[in-house]
Amino acid sequence: MEKIFLASQNMHKINEIQYIMGEKYKIYPASDLIGNIEVEEYGKTFIENSVIKAVSIGDKINKPVIADDSGLCIEALNGFPGINSARFMNDKTYEEKMVHILEKMKNEKNRKAYFVCVATFYISGEFCFSYEGRVYGSISKEIRGNKGFGYDPFFIPDGYEKTFAELGDEIKNEFSHRKRAFEGLIEKLNKI
Amino acid sequence: MEKIFLASQNMHKINEIQYIMGEKYKIYPASDLIGNIEVEEYGKTFIENSVIKAVSIGDKINKPVIADDSGLCIEALNGFPGINSARFMNDKTYEEKMVHILEKMKNEKNRKAYFVCVATFYISGEFCFSYEGRVYGSISKEIRGNKGFGYDPFFIPDGYEKTFAELGDEIKNEFSHRKRAFEGLIEKLNKI
């Protein structure tokens, strides 16, 4: 079983990634080794920020590290909130953020959006591999469901009528952006 | 033969990378597609800047792209000039930069240094792979040789008595940092 450190101390994320990566890998928060470190995300794309997190932490711990960066991109808002999905209206709850976005889109017919996640594996001084996963869908007219987190309550994945927060983790994790990113990452890593 | 675009219009670099990557790949400057674009290198490490170049260009051309970032790290100067190897004393020649560094190191016994190169392959929206190559050596007491470019005239690779600029491209390209980075990159890419 390979020990890998995750550049995050978010337990929800650690559990989700552990579940996706399966028994071959055991995921620990990098903070177990170096305490909590705030990484400045100065990249302009998801992939850059995912690499910046992995490199910042990986160079410090000198052990294999994984990181991810994810967010929601809404077509009618030119990709907003994008890489700022977590940071925009930083002092507000996700419910307040969603209300704000729904208000902006109230007369908007184009509801197309996608969740994106870039998963990165890095070994300091050796190599870095990033894989992108997306799930396409649309923004609902109103907030619905309470099983998810973040923007889940107003995102309806293509092929469904319900939001991610109505569908719940079990269905979401079958085809989520994070699932696709880490699955692709692992599949490629196993070959090299 | 696979067509790959390089995020650089430096013909010296294009030729060197074409030579390393062999006949399976044909390298073109990305500027053939989108003209000359200046990419701001706001990363704090070689790997970040290599990814930033690949992603900035790759997202524009929507075709496979390679990029690299390289430099010289001198141990006694805490890794200087590092990621700023090309940019520091920007208006000066490499000879002037080397004279400046030799002056700073004139009483320094620790001459250890290494050249590093991170090569990156990126397909927009899919994946990104970076591989690091290094060549260790030492900083000579004076500038010697005229066959190289950049900092080659004051870098003596371990196991040799001559500088890279005295040894010449044929020997240098057998084990240079760029050779190691692109060779590692290609070897891994061929597996996935």
mmCIF file of C-alpha atoms in Angstrom:
data_model
loop_
_atom_site.group_PDB
_atom_site.id
_atom_site.type_symbol
_atom_site.label_atom_id
_atom_site.label_comp_id
_atom_site.label_asym_id
_atom_site.label_seq_id
_atom_site.Cartn_x
_atom_site.Cartn_y
_atom_site.Cartn_z
ATOM 1 C CA MET A 1 0.000 0.000 0.000
ATOM 2 C CA GLU A 2 1.513 3.276 -1.130
ATOM 3 C CA LYS A 3 1.484 6.213 1.258
ATOM 4 C CA ILE A 4 0.576 9.513 -0.396
ATOM 5 C CA PHE A 5 0.149 12.905 1.175
ATOM 6 C CA LEU A 6 -2.611 15.269 0.150
ATOM 7 C CA ALA A 7 -2.018 19.011 -0.035
ATOM 8 C CA SER A 8 -5.239 19.684 1.885
ATOM 9 C CA GLN A 9 -6.511 19.208 5.396
ATOM 10 C CA ASN A 10 -10.161 19.154 4.315
ATOM 11 C CA MET A 11 -11.388 15.829 5.737
ATOM 12 C CA HIS A 12 -14.349 15.707 3.358
ATOM 13 C CA LYS A 13 -11.920 15.911 0.435
ATOM 14 C CA ILE A 14 -9.496 13.404 1.954
ATOM 15 C CA ASN A 15 -12.290 10.865 2.407
ATOM 16 C CA GLU A 16 -13.644 11.434 -1.096
ATOM 17 C CA ILE A 17 -10.197 11.012 -2.670
ATOM 18 C CA GLN A 18 -9.390 7.974 -0.506
ATOM 19 C CA TYR A 19 -12.622 6.381 -1.712
ATOM 20 C CA ILE A 20 -11.796 7.093 -5.377
ATOM 21 C CA MET A 21 -8.164 5.952 -5.169
ATOM 22 C CA GLY A 22 -9.011 2.657 -3.557
ATOM 23 C CA GLU A 23 -7.004 0.347 -1.353
ATOM 24 C CA LYS A 24 -3.710 0.527 -3.227
ATOM 25 C CA TYR A 25 -3.053 3.993 -1.803
ATOM 26 C CA LYS A 26 -3.399 5.365 1.686
ATOM 27 C CA ILE A 27 -4.020 9.110 1.797
ATOM 28 C CA TYR A 28 -2.767 11.312 4.643
ATOM 29 C CA PRO A 29 -3.026 15.088 5.000
ATOM 30 C CA ALA A 30 0.390 16.715 4.427
ATOM 31 C CA SER A 31 -0.322 18.725 7.574
ATOM 32 C CA ASP A 32 0.511 15.527 9.501
ATOM 33 C CA LEU A 33 4.139 16.212 8.524
ATOM 34 C CA ILE A 34 4.470 19.993 8.372
ATOM 35 C CA GLY A 35 1.405 21.438 10.073
ATOM 36 C CA ASN A 36 -1.147 23.601 8.328
ATOM 37 C CA ILE A 37 0.346 25.657 5.525
ATOM 38 C CA GLU A 38 -1.608 28.203 3.536
ATOM 39 C CA VAL A 39 -0.602 28.000 -0.144
ATOM 40 C CA GLU A 40 -1.097 31.144 -2.160
ATOM 41 C CA GLU A 41 -2.953 30.207 -5.349
ATOM 42 C CA TYR A 42 -1.570 32.700 -7.855
ATOM 43 C CA GLY A 43 -2.236 30.577 -10.944
ATOM 44 C CA LYS A 44 -4.643 31.710 -13.638
ATOM 45 C CA THR A 45 -6.063 28.267 -14.451
ATOM 46 C CA PHE A 46 -7.185 25.205 -12.485
ATOM 47 C CA ILE A 47 -4.220 23.221 -13.718
ATOM 48 C CA GLU A 48 -1.730 25.888 -12.648
ATOM 49 C CA ASN A 49 -3.229 26.136 -9.169
ATOM 50 C CA SER A 50 -3.314 22.364 -8.808
ATOM 51 C CA VAL A 51 0.408 22.207 -9.726
ATOM 52 C CA ILE A 52 1.258 25.175 -7.468
ATOM 53 C CA LYS A 53 -0.369 23.434 -4.475
ATOM 54 C CA ALA A 54 1.362 20.118 -5.187
ATOM 55 C CA VAL A 55 4.784 21.728 -5.740
ATOM 56 C CA SER A 56 4.556 24.073 -2.742
ATOM 57 C CA ILE A 57 3.780 21.206 -0.389
ATOM 58 C CA GLY A 58 5.770 18.479 -2.201
ATOM 59 C CA ASP A 59 9.019 20.487 -2.121
ATOM 60 C CA LYS A 60 8.590 20.891 1.634
ATOM 61 C CA ILE A 61 7.800 17.284 2.554
ATOM 62 C CA ASN A 62 9.986 15.615 -0.090
ATOM 63 C CA LYS A 63 7.525 12.752 -0.435
ATOM 64 C CA PRO A 64 4.899 11.951 -3.090
ATOM 65 C CA VAL A 65 2.053 14.402 -2.859
ATOM 66 C CA ILE A 66 -1.321 14.830 -4.518
ATOM 67 C CA ALA A 67 -3.312 18.022 -4.826
ATOM 68 C CA ASP A 68 -6.351 19.189 -6.682
ATOM 69 C CA ASP A 69 -8.030 22.360 -7.746
ATOM 70 C CA SER A 70 -11.654 22.467 -8.717
ATOM 71 C CA GLY A 71 -14.518 24.801 -9.413
ATOM 72 C CA LEU A 72 -17.644 25.606 -11.355
ATOM 73 C CA CYS A 73 -17.676 27.342 -14.742
ATOM 74 C CA ILE A 74 -20.907 28.902 -16.004
ATOM 75 C CA GLU A 75 -21.039 29.524 -19.737
ATOM 76 C CA ALA A 76 -23.352 32.559 -19.675
ATOM 77 C CA LEU A 77 -21.069 34.216 -17.093
ATOM 78 C CA ASN A 78 -17.916 33.646 -19.176
ATOM 79 C CA GLY A 79 -16.721 30.834 -16.949
ATOM 80 C CA PHE A 80 -17.444 32.582 -13.643
ATOM 81 C CA PRO A 81 -16.844 31.769 -10.775
ATOM 82 C CA GLY A 82 -14.099 29.522 -12.251
ATOM 83 C CA ILE A 83 -10.814 29.401 -10.331
ATOM 84 C CA ASN A 84 -12.381 31.770 -7.781
ATOM 85 C CA SER A 85 -15.257 29.383 -6.973
ATOM 86 C CA ALA A 86 -14.134 29.024 -3.360
ATOM 87 C CA ARG A 87 -12.700 32.522 -2.904
ATOM 88 C CA PHE A 88 -15.384 34.766 -4.393
ATOM 89 C CA MET A 89 -17.616 36.316 -1.687
ATOM 90 C CA ASN A 90 -15.187 34.673 0.689
ATOM 91 C CA ASP A 91 -16.960 35.704 3.881
ATOM 92 C CA LYS A 92 -20.321 34.375 2.676
ATOM 93 C CA THR A 93 -21.889 30.912 2.773
ATOM 94 C CA TYR A 94 -22.317 28.851 -0.399
ATOM 95 C CA GLU A 95 -26.053 29.428 -0.117
ATOM 96 C CA GLU A 96 -25.446 33.195 -0.273
ATOM 97 C CA LYS A 97 -23.070 32.736 -3.209
ATOM 98 C CA MET A 98 -25.665 30.673 -5.075
ATOM 99 C CA VAL A 99 -28.424 33.200 -4.382
ATOM 100 C CA HIS A 100 -26.123 35.896 -5.773
ATOM 101 C CA ILE A 101 -25.397 33.878 -8.928
ATOM 102 C CA LEU A 102 -29.069 32.917 -9.447
ATOM 103 C CA GLU A 103 -30.008 36.586 -9.218
ATOM 104 C CA LYS A 104 -27.400 37.431 -11.893
ATOM 105 C CA MET A 105 -28.833 34.676 -14.119
ATOM 106 C CA LYS A 106 -32.536 35.242 -13.514
ATOM 107 C CA ASN A 107 -33.260 36.257 -17.124
ATOM 108 C CA GLU A 108 -30.592 34.014 -18.629
ATOM 109 C CA LYS A 109 -31.777 31.187 -20.895
ATOM 110 C CA ASN A 110 -28.330 29.602 -21.315
ATOM 111 C CA ARG A 111 -27.935 27.593 -18.066
ATOM 112 C CA LYS A 112 -24.955 25.502 -19.276
ATOM 113 C CA ALA A 113 -22.187 24.921 -16.742
ATOM 114 C CA TYR A 114 -19.560 22.389 -15.797
ATOM 115 C CA PHE A 115 -17.646 21.329 -12.731
ATOM 116 C CA VAL A 116 -13.943 20.834 -13.330
ATOM 117 C CA CYS A 117 -11.238 19.248 -11.203
ATOM 118 C CA VAL A 118 -7.537 18.935 -11.948
ATOM 119 C CA ALA A 119 -5.786 16.258 -9.879
ATOM 120 C CA THR A 120 -1.989 16.430 -9.621
ATOM 121 C CA PHE A 121 0.617 13.934 -8.467
ATOM 122 C CA TYR A 122 4.114 15.261 -7.769
ATOM 123 C CA ILE A 123 7.418 13.872 -6.596
ATOM 124 C CA SER A 124 9.853 16.688 -5.811
ATOM 125 C CA GLY A 125 12.749 16.837 -8.248
ATOM 126 C CA GLU A 126 11.327 14.084 -10.444
ATOM 127 C CA PHE A 127 8.016 14.563 -12.189
ATOM 128 C CA CYS A 128 4.566 16.057 -12.008
ATOM 129 C CA PHE A 129 1.417 14.681 -13.587
ATOM 130 C CA SER A 130 -1.966 16.413 -13.777
ATOM 131 C CA TYR A 131 -5.238 15.060 -15.091
ATOM 132 C CA GLU A 132 -8.432 17.003 -15.741
ATOM 133 C CA GLY A 133 -11.964 15.753 -15.116
ATOM 134 C CA ARG A 134 -15.211 17.514 -15.979
ATOM 135 C CA VAL A 135 -18.897 16.941 -15.542
ATOM 136 C CA TYR A 136 -21.252 18.928 -17.721
ATOM 137 C CA GLY A 137 -24.704 20.074 -16.686
ATOM 138 C CA SER A 138 -26.841 23.137 -16.066
ATOM 139 C CA ILE A 139 -27.685 25.644 -13.357
ATOM 140 C CA SER A 140 -31.141 25.042 -11.865
ATOM 141 C CA LYS A 141 -33.641 27.866 -11.409
ATOM 142 C CA GLU A 142 -33.527 27.444 -7.643
ATOM 143 C CA ILE A 143 -31.459 25.831 -4.881
ATOM 144 C CA ARG A 144 -32.553 22.215 -4.259
ATOM 145 C CA GLY A 145 -31.400 19.372 -2.016
ATOM 146 C CA ASN A 146 -29.233 19.120 1.056
ATOM 147 C CA LYS A 147 -26.978 16.103 0.488
ATOM 148 C CA GLY A 148 -24.087 17.876 -1.195
ATOM 149 C CA PHE A 149 -21.749 20.727 -0.403
ATOM 150 C CA GLY A 150 -20.424 23.794 -2.225
ATOM 151 C CA TYR A 151 -22.378 24.507 -5.407
ATOM 152 C CA ASP A 152 -24.022 21.067 -5.530
ATOM 153 C CA PRO A 153 -27.549 22.353 -4.707
ATOM 154 C CA PHE A 154 -27.970 24.291 -7.968
ATOM 155 C CA PHE A 155 -26.077 22.059 -10.416
ATOM 156 C CA ILE A 156 -28.020 19.490 -12.457
ATOM 157 C CA PRO A 157 -25.719 17.056 -14.242
ATOM 158 C CA ASP A 158 -26.623 16.225 -17.852
ATOM 159 C CA GLY A 159 -28.922 13.206 -18.052
ATOM 160 C CA TYR A 160 -30.546 13.896 -14.679
ATOM 161 C CA GLU A 161 -33.448 16.036 -13.439
ATOM 162 C CA LYS A 162 -32.125 16.441 -9.909
ATOM 163 C CA THR A 163 -29.276 18.570 -8.542
ATOM 164 C CA PHE A 164 -26.091 16.974 -7.176
ATOM 165 C CA ALA A 165 -27.372 17.825 -3.681
ATOM 166 C CA GLU A 166 -30.586 15.899 -4.337
ATOM 167 C CA LEU A 167 -28.803 12.956 -5.940
ATOM 168 C CA GLY A 168 -26.385 12.510 -3.024
ATOM 169 C CA ASP A 169 -22.764 11.413 -2.723
ATOM 170 C CA GLU A 170 -23.248 7.852 -3.861
ATOM 171 C CA ILE A 171 -24.543 8.831 -7.300
ATOM 172 C CA LYS A 172 -22.379 11.946 -7.522
ATOM 173 C CA ASN A 173 -19.181 10.017 -6.849
ATOM 174 C CA GLU A 174 -19.866 7.661 -9.731
ATOM 175 C CA PHE A 175 -19.154 10.323 -12.312
ATOM 176 C CA SER A 176 -18.126 13.540 -10.559
ATOM 177 C CA HIS A 177 -15.378 15.808 -11.889
ATOM 178 C CA ARG A 178 -13.193 14.781 -8.920
ATOM 179 C CA LYS A 179 -13.826 11.104 -9.578
ATOM 180 C CA ARG A 180 -12.925 11.506 -13.256
ATOM 181 C CA ALA A 181 -9.779 13.505 -12.494
ATOM 182 C CA PHE A 182 -8.388 11.130 -9.859
ATOM 183 C CA GLU A 183 -9.409 8.040 -11.789
ATOM 184 C CA GLY A 184 -7.608 9.311 -14.890
ATOM 185 C CA LEU A 185 -4.614 10.276 -12.786
ATOM 186 C CA ILE A 186 -4.356 6.826 -11.174
ATOM 187 C CA GLU A 187 -4.870 4.996 -14.452
ATOM 188 C CA LYS A 188 -1.979 6.901 -16.064
ATOM 189 C CA LEU A 189 0.255 6.721 -12.982
ATOM 190 C CA ASN A 190 -0.108 2.959 -12.878
ATOM 191 C CA LYS A 191 1.431 2.779 -16.359
ATOM 192 C CA ILE A 192 4.540 4.830 -15.757
ATOM 193 C CA MET B 1 5.166 11.239 -36.998
ATOM 194 C CA GLU B 2 3.488 13.246 -34.314
ATOM 195 C CA LYS B 3 3.289 17.009 -34.683
ATOM 196 C CA ILE B 4 4.020 18.900 -31.473
ATOM 197 C CA PHE B 5 4.199 22.630 -30.927
ATOM 198 C CA LEU B 6 6.833 24.213 -28.724
ATOM 199 C CA ALA B 7 6.001 27.208 -26.531
ATOM 200 C CA SER B 8 9.142 29.016 -27.700
ATOM 201 C CA GLN B 9 10.372 30.598 -30.880
ATOM 202 C CA ASN B 10 14.037 30.200 -29.942
ATOM 203 C CA MET B 11 15.461 28.289 -32.928
ATOM 204 C CA HIS B 12 18.452 27.070 -30.917
ATOM 205 C CA LYS B 13 16.072 25.479 -28.418
ATOM 206 C CA ILE B 14 13.786 24.080 -31.114
ATOM 207 C CA ASN B 15 16.733 22.386 -32.826
ATOM 208 C CA GLU B 16 18.106 21.009 -29.559
ATOM 209 C CA ILE B 17 14.716 19.579 -28.539
ATOM 210 C CA GLN B 18 14.059 18.187 -32.022
ATOM 211 C CA TYR B 19 17.419 16.399 -31.831
ATOM 212 C CA ILE B 20 16.608 14.943 -28.389
ATOM 213 C CA MET B 21 13.057 13.883 -29.248
ATOM 214 C CA GLY B 22 14.074 12.065 -32.398
ATOM 215 C CA GLU B 23 12.192 11.214 -35.565
ATOM 216 C CA LYS B 24 8.934 10.133 -33.980
ATOM 217 C CA TYR B 25 8.034 13.754 -33.262
ATOM 218 C CA LYS B 26 8.207 16.843 -35.415
ATOM 219 C CA ILE B 27 8.594 20.062 -33.447
ATOM 220 C CA TYR B 28 7.153 23.374 -34.641
ATOM 221 C CA PRO B 29 7.161 26.735 -32.871
ATOM 222 C CA ALA B 30 3.667 27.562 -31.561
ATOM 223 C CA SER B 31 4.189 31.008 -33.086
ATOM 224 C CA ASP B 32 3.513 29.347 -36.480
ATOM 225 C CA LEU B 33 -0.125 29.146 -35.359
ATOM 226 C CA ILE B 34 -0.692 32.180 -33.169
ATOM 227 C CA GLY B 35 2.232 34.528 -33.736
ATOM 228 C CA ASN B 36 4.672 35.552 -31.044
ATOM 229 C CA ILE B 37 3.110 35.635 -27.591
ATOM 230 C CA GLU B 38 4.947 36.795 -24.502
ATOM 231 C CA VAL B 39 4.029 34.542 -21.558
ATOM 232 C CA GLU B 40 4.377 36.105 -18.133
ATOM 233 C CA GLU B 41 6.336 33.680 -15.938
ATOM 234 C CA TYR B 42 4.847 34.315 -12.509
ATOM 235 C CA GLY B 43 5.713 30.883 -11.083
ATOM 236 C CA LYS B 44 8.085 30.511 -8.144
ATOM 237 C CA THR B 45 9.737 27.284 -9.331
ATOM 238 C CA PHE B 46 11.012 25.875 -12.634
ATOM 239 C CA ILE B 47 8.191 23.358 -12.746
ATOM 240 C CA GLU B 48 5.520 26.001 -12.219
ATOM 241 C CA ASN B 49 6.936 28.216 -14.965
ATOM 242 C CA SER B 50 7.243 25.264 -17.326
ATOM 243 C CA VAL B 51 3.565 24.396 -16.715
ATOM 244 C CA ILE B 52 2.500 28.055 -16.996
ATOM 245 C CA LYS B 53 4.176 28.340 -20.431
ATOM 246 C CA ALA B 54 2.660 25.073 -21.665
ATOM 247 C CA VAL B 55 -0.837 25.894 -20.396
ATOM 248 C CA SER B 56 -0.825 29.520 -21.620
ATOM 249 C CA ILE B 57 0.085 28.452 -25.140
ATOM 250 C CA GLY B 58 -1.698 25.073 -25.138
ATOM 251 C CA ASP B 59 -5.069 26.574 -24.185
ATOM 252 C CA LYS B 60 -4.733 29.007 -27.100
ATOM 253 C CA ILE B 61 -3.719 26.552 -29.830
ATOM 254 C CA ASN B 62 -5.767 23.570 -28.579
ATOM 255 C CA LYS B 63 -3.111 21.141 -29.807
ATOM 256 C CA PRO B 64 -0.387 19.189 -27.966
ATOM 257 C CA VAL B 65 2.296 21.552 -26.776
ATOM 258 C CA ILE B 66 5.654 21.217 -25.078
ATOM 259 C CA ALA B 67 7.453 23.828 -23.028
ATOM 260 C CA ASP B 68 10.440 23.979 -20.774
ATOM 261 C CA ASP B 69 11.940 26.149 -18.109
ATOM 262 C CA SER B 70 15.573 25.941 -17.176
ATOM 263 C CA GLY B 71 18.317 27.677 -15.265
ATOM 264 C CA LEU B 72 21.410 27.485 -13.129
ATOM 265 C CA CYS B 73 21.368 27.073 -9.345
ATOM 266 C CA ILE B 74 24.518 27.891 -7.364
ATOM 267 C CA GLU B 75 24.640 26.372 -3.890
ATOM 268 C CA ALA B 76 26.754 29.073 -2.228
ATOM 269 C CA LEU B 77 24.355 31.724 -3.539
ATOM 270 C CA ASN B 78 21.260 29.928 -2.174
ATOM 271 C CA GLY B 79 20.237 28.705 -5.613
ATOM 272 C CA PHE B 80 20.787 32.027 -7.394
ATOM 273 C CA PRO B 81 20.208 32.899 -10.267
ATOM 274 C CA GLY B 82 17.624 30.042 -10.311
ATOM 275 C CA ILE B 83 14.332 30.786 -12.044
ATOM 276 C CA ASN B 84 15.699 34.243 -12.861
ATOM 277 C CA SER B 85 18.708 32.883 -14.776
ATOM 278 C CA ALA B 86 17.566 34.474 -18.029
ATOM 279 C CA ARG B 87 15.897 37.562 -16.542
ATOM 280 C CA PHE B 88 18.462 38.798 -14.018
ATOM 281 C CA MET B 89 20.561 41.692 -15.374
ATOM 282 C CA ASN B 90 18.209 41.475 -18.332
ATOM 283 C CA ASP B 91 19.866 44.192 -20.392
ATOM 284 C CA LYS B 92 23.321 42.621 -20.033
ATOM 285 C CA THR B 93 25.102 39.868 -21.962
ATOM 286 C CA TYR B 94 25.703 36.460 -20.438
ATOM 287 C CA GLU B 95 29.387 37.324 -20.269
ATOM 288 C CA GLU B 96 28.556 40.333 -18.093
ATOM 289 C CA LYS B 97 26.240 38.208 -15.935
ATOM 290 C CA MET B 98 28.986 35.626 -15.443
ATOM 291 C CA VAL B 99 31.581 38.285 -14.581
ATOM 292 C CA HIS B 100 29.125 39.630 -11.998
ATOM 293 C CA ILE B 101 28.591 36.174 -10.467
ATOM 294 C CA LEU B 102 32.317 35.312 -10.480
ATOM 295 C CA GLU B 103 33.023 38.559 -8.646
ATOM 296 C CA LYS B 104 30.403 37.647 -6.010
ATOM 297 C CA MET B 105 32.042 34.220 -5.629
ATOM 298 C CA LYS B 106 35.696 35.251 -5.736
ATOM 299 C CA ASN B 107 36.400 34.173 -2.134
ATOM 300 C CA GLU B 108 33.905 31.316 -2.166
ATOM 301 C CA LYS B 109 35.305 27.776 -1.772
ATOM 302 C CA ASN B 110 31.952 26.018 -2.359
ATOM 303 C CA ARG B 111 31.660 26.090 -6.169
ATOM 304 C CA LYS B 112 28.835 23.501 -6.399
ATOM 305 C CA ALA B 113 26.068 24.234 -8.894
ATOM 306 C CA TYR B 114 23.590 22.474 -11.127
ATOM 307 C CA PHE B 115 21.702 23.160 -14.314
ATOM 308 C CA VAL B 116 18.056 22.188 -14.175
ATOM 309 C CA CYS B 117 15.414 21.861 -16.873
ATOM 310 C CA VAL B 118 11.754 20.958 -16.492
ATOM 311 C CA ALA B 119 10.118 19.741 -19.712
ATOM 312 C CA THR B 120 6.321 19.801 -19.917
ATOM 313 C CA PHE B 121 3.851 18.179 -22.305
ATOM 314 C CA TYR B 122 0.272 19.443 -22.234
ATOM 315 C CA ILE B 123 -2.973 18.713 -24.036
ATOM 316 C CA SER B 124 -5.577 21.332 -23.196
ATOM 317 C CA GLY B 125 -8.430 19.949 -21.126
ATOM 318 C CA GLU B 126 -6.804 16.529 -20.764
ATOM 319 C CA PHE B 127 -3.509 16.192 -18.991
ATOM 320 C CA CYS B 128 -0.154 17.760 -18.248
ATOM 321 C CA PHE B 129 3.110 15.950 -17.622
ATOM 322 C CA SER B 130 6.375 17.502 -16.444
ATOM 323 C CA TYR B 131 9.753 15.849 -16.025
ATOM 324 C CA GLU B 132 12.836 17.333 -14.352
ATOM 325 C CA GLY B 133 16.418 16.832 -15.492
ATOM 326 C CA ARG B 134 19.560 18.038 -13.742
ATOM 327 C CA VAL B 135 23.277 18.032 -14.367
ATOM 328 C CA TYR B 136 25.532 18.636 -11.387
ATOM 329 C CA GLY B 137 28.886 20.367 -11.531
ATOM 330 C CA SER B 138 30.811 23.400 -10.334
ATOM 331 C CA ILE B 139 31.443 27.026 -11.209
ATOM 332 C CA SER B 140 34.908 27.553 -12.708
ATOM 333 C CA LYS B 141 37.230 30.321 -11.499
ATOM 334 C CA GLU B 142 37.082 32.012 -14.891
ATOM 335 C CA ILE B 143 35.092 32.052 -18.125
ATOM 336 C CA ARG B 144 36.393 29.464 -20.609
ATOM 337 C CA GLY B 145 35.398 28.224 -24.060
ATOM 338 C CA ASN B 146 33.204 29.560 -26.818
ATOM 339 C CA LYS B 147 31.155 26.605 -28.047
ATOM 340 C CA GLY B 148 28.167 26.985 -25.727
ATOM 341 C CA PHE B 149 25.644 29.667 -24.883
ATOM 342 C CA GLY B 150 24.169 31.123 -21.698
ATOM 343 C CA TYR B 151 26.118 30.104 -18.611
ATOM 344 C CA ASP B 152 27.974 27.257 -20.358
ATOM 345 C CA PRO B 153 31.397 29.002 -20.253
ATOM 346 C CA PHE B 154 31.730 28.857 -16.474
ATOM 347 C CA PHE B 155 30.020 25.541 -15.682
ATOM 348 C CA ILE B 156 32.162 22.398 -15.324
ATOM 349 C CA PRO B 157 30.029 19.237 -15.212
ATOM 350 C CA ASP B 158 31.057 16.636 -12.620
ATOM 351 C CA GLY B 159 33.557 14.148 -14.058
ATOM 352 C CA TYR B 160 35.078 16.682 -16.474
ATOM 353 C CA GLU B 161 37.811 19.329 -16.282
ATOM 354 C CA LYS B 162 36.407 21.502 -19.049
ATOM 355 C CA THR B 163 33.419 23.854 -19.096
ATOM 356 C CA PHE B 164 30.312 23.079 -21.174
ATOM 357 C CA ALA B 165 31.491 25.775 -23.603
ATOM 358 C CA GLU B 166 34.837 24.009 -24.037
ATOM 359 C CA LEU B 167 33.261 20.566 -24.342
ATOM 360 C CA GLY B 168 30.841 21.655 -27.073
ATOM 361 C CA ASP B 169 27.284 20.686 -28.009
ATOM 362 C CA GLU B 170 28.002 17.101 -29.005
ATOM 363 C CA ILE B 171 29.293 16.120 -25.566
ATOM 364 C CA LYS B 172 26.918 18.453 -23.712
ATOM 365 C CA ASN B 173 23.847 17.034 -25.425
ATOM 366 C CA GLU B 174 24.726 13.529 -24.278
ATOM 367 C CA PHE B 175 23.858 14.300 -20.676
ATOM 368 C CA SER B 176 22.623 17.879 -20.403
ATOM 369 C CA HIS B 177 19.750 18.871 -18.112
ATOM 370 C CA ARG B 178 17.570 19.507 -21.190
ATOM 371 C CA LYS B 179 18.474 16.112 -22.653
ATOM 372 C CA ARG B 180 17.607 14.373 -19.365
ATOM 373 C CA ALA B 181 14.326 16.268 -18.962
ATOM 374 C CA PHE B 182 13.054 15.640 -22.508
ATOM 375 C CA GLU B 183 14.300 12.063 -22.565
ATOM 376 C CA GLY B 184 12.484 11.314 -19.298
ATOM 377 C CA LEU B 185 9.392 13.086 -20.597
ATOM 378 C CA ILE B 186 9.321 11.086 -23.826
ATOM 379 C CA GLU B 187 10.002 7.785 -22.091
ATOM 380 C CA LYS B 188 7.034 8.300 -19.749
ATOM 381 C CA LEU B 189 4.768 9.718 -22.463
ATOM 382 C CA ASN B 190 5.355 6.641 -24.627
ATOM 383 C CA LYS B 191 3.897 4.498 -21.843
ATOM 384 C CA ILE B 192 0.645 6.345 -21.297
#
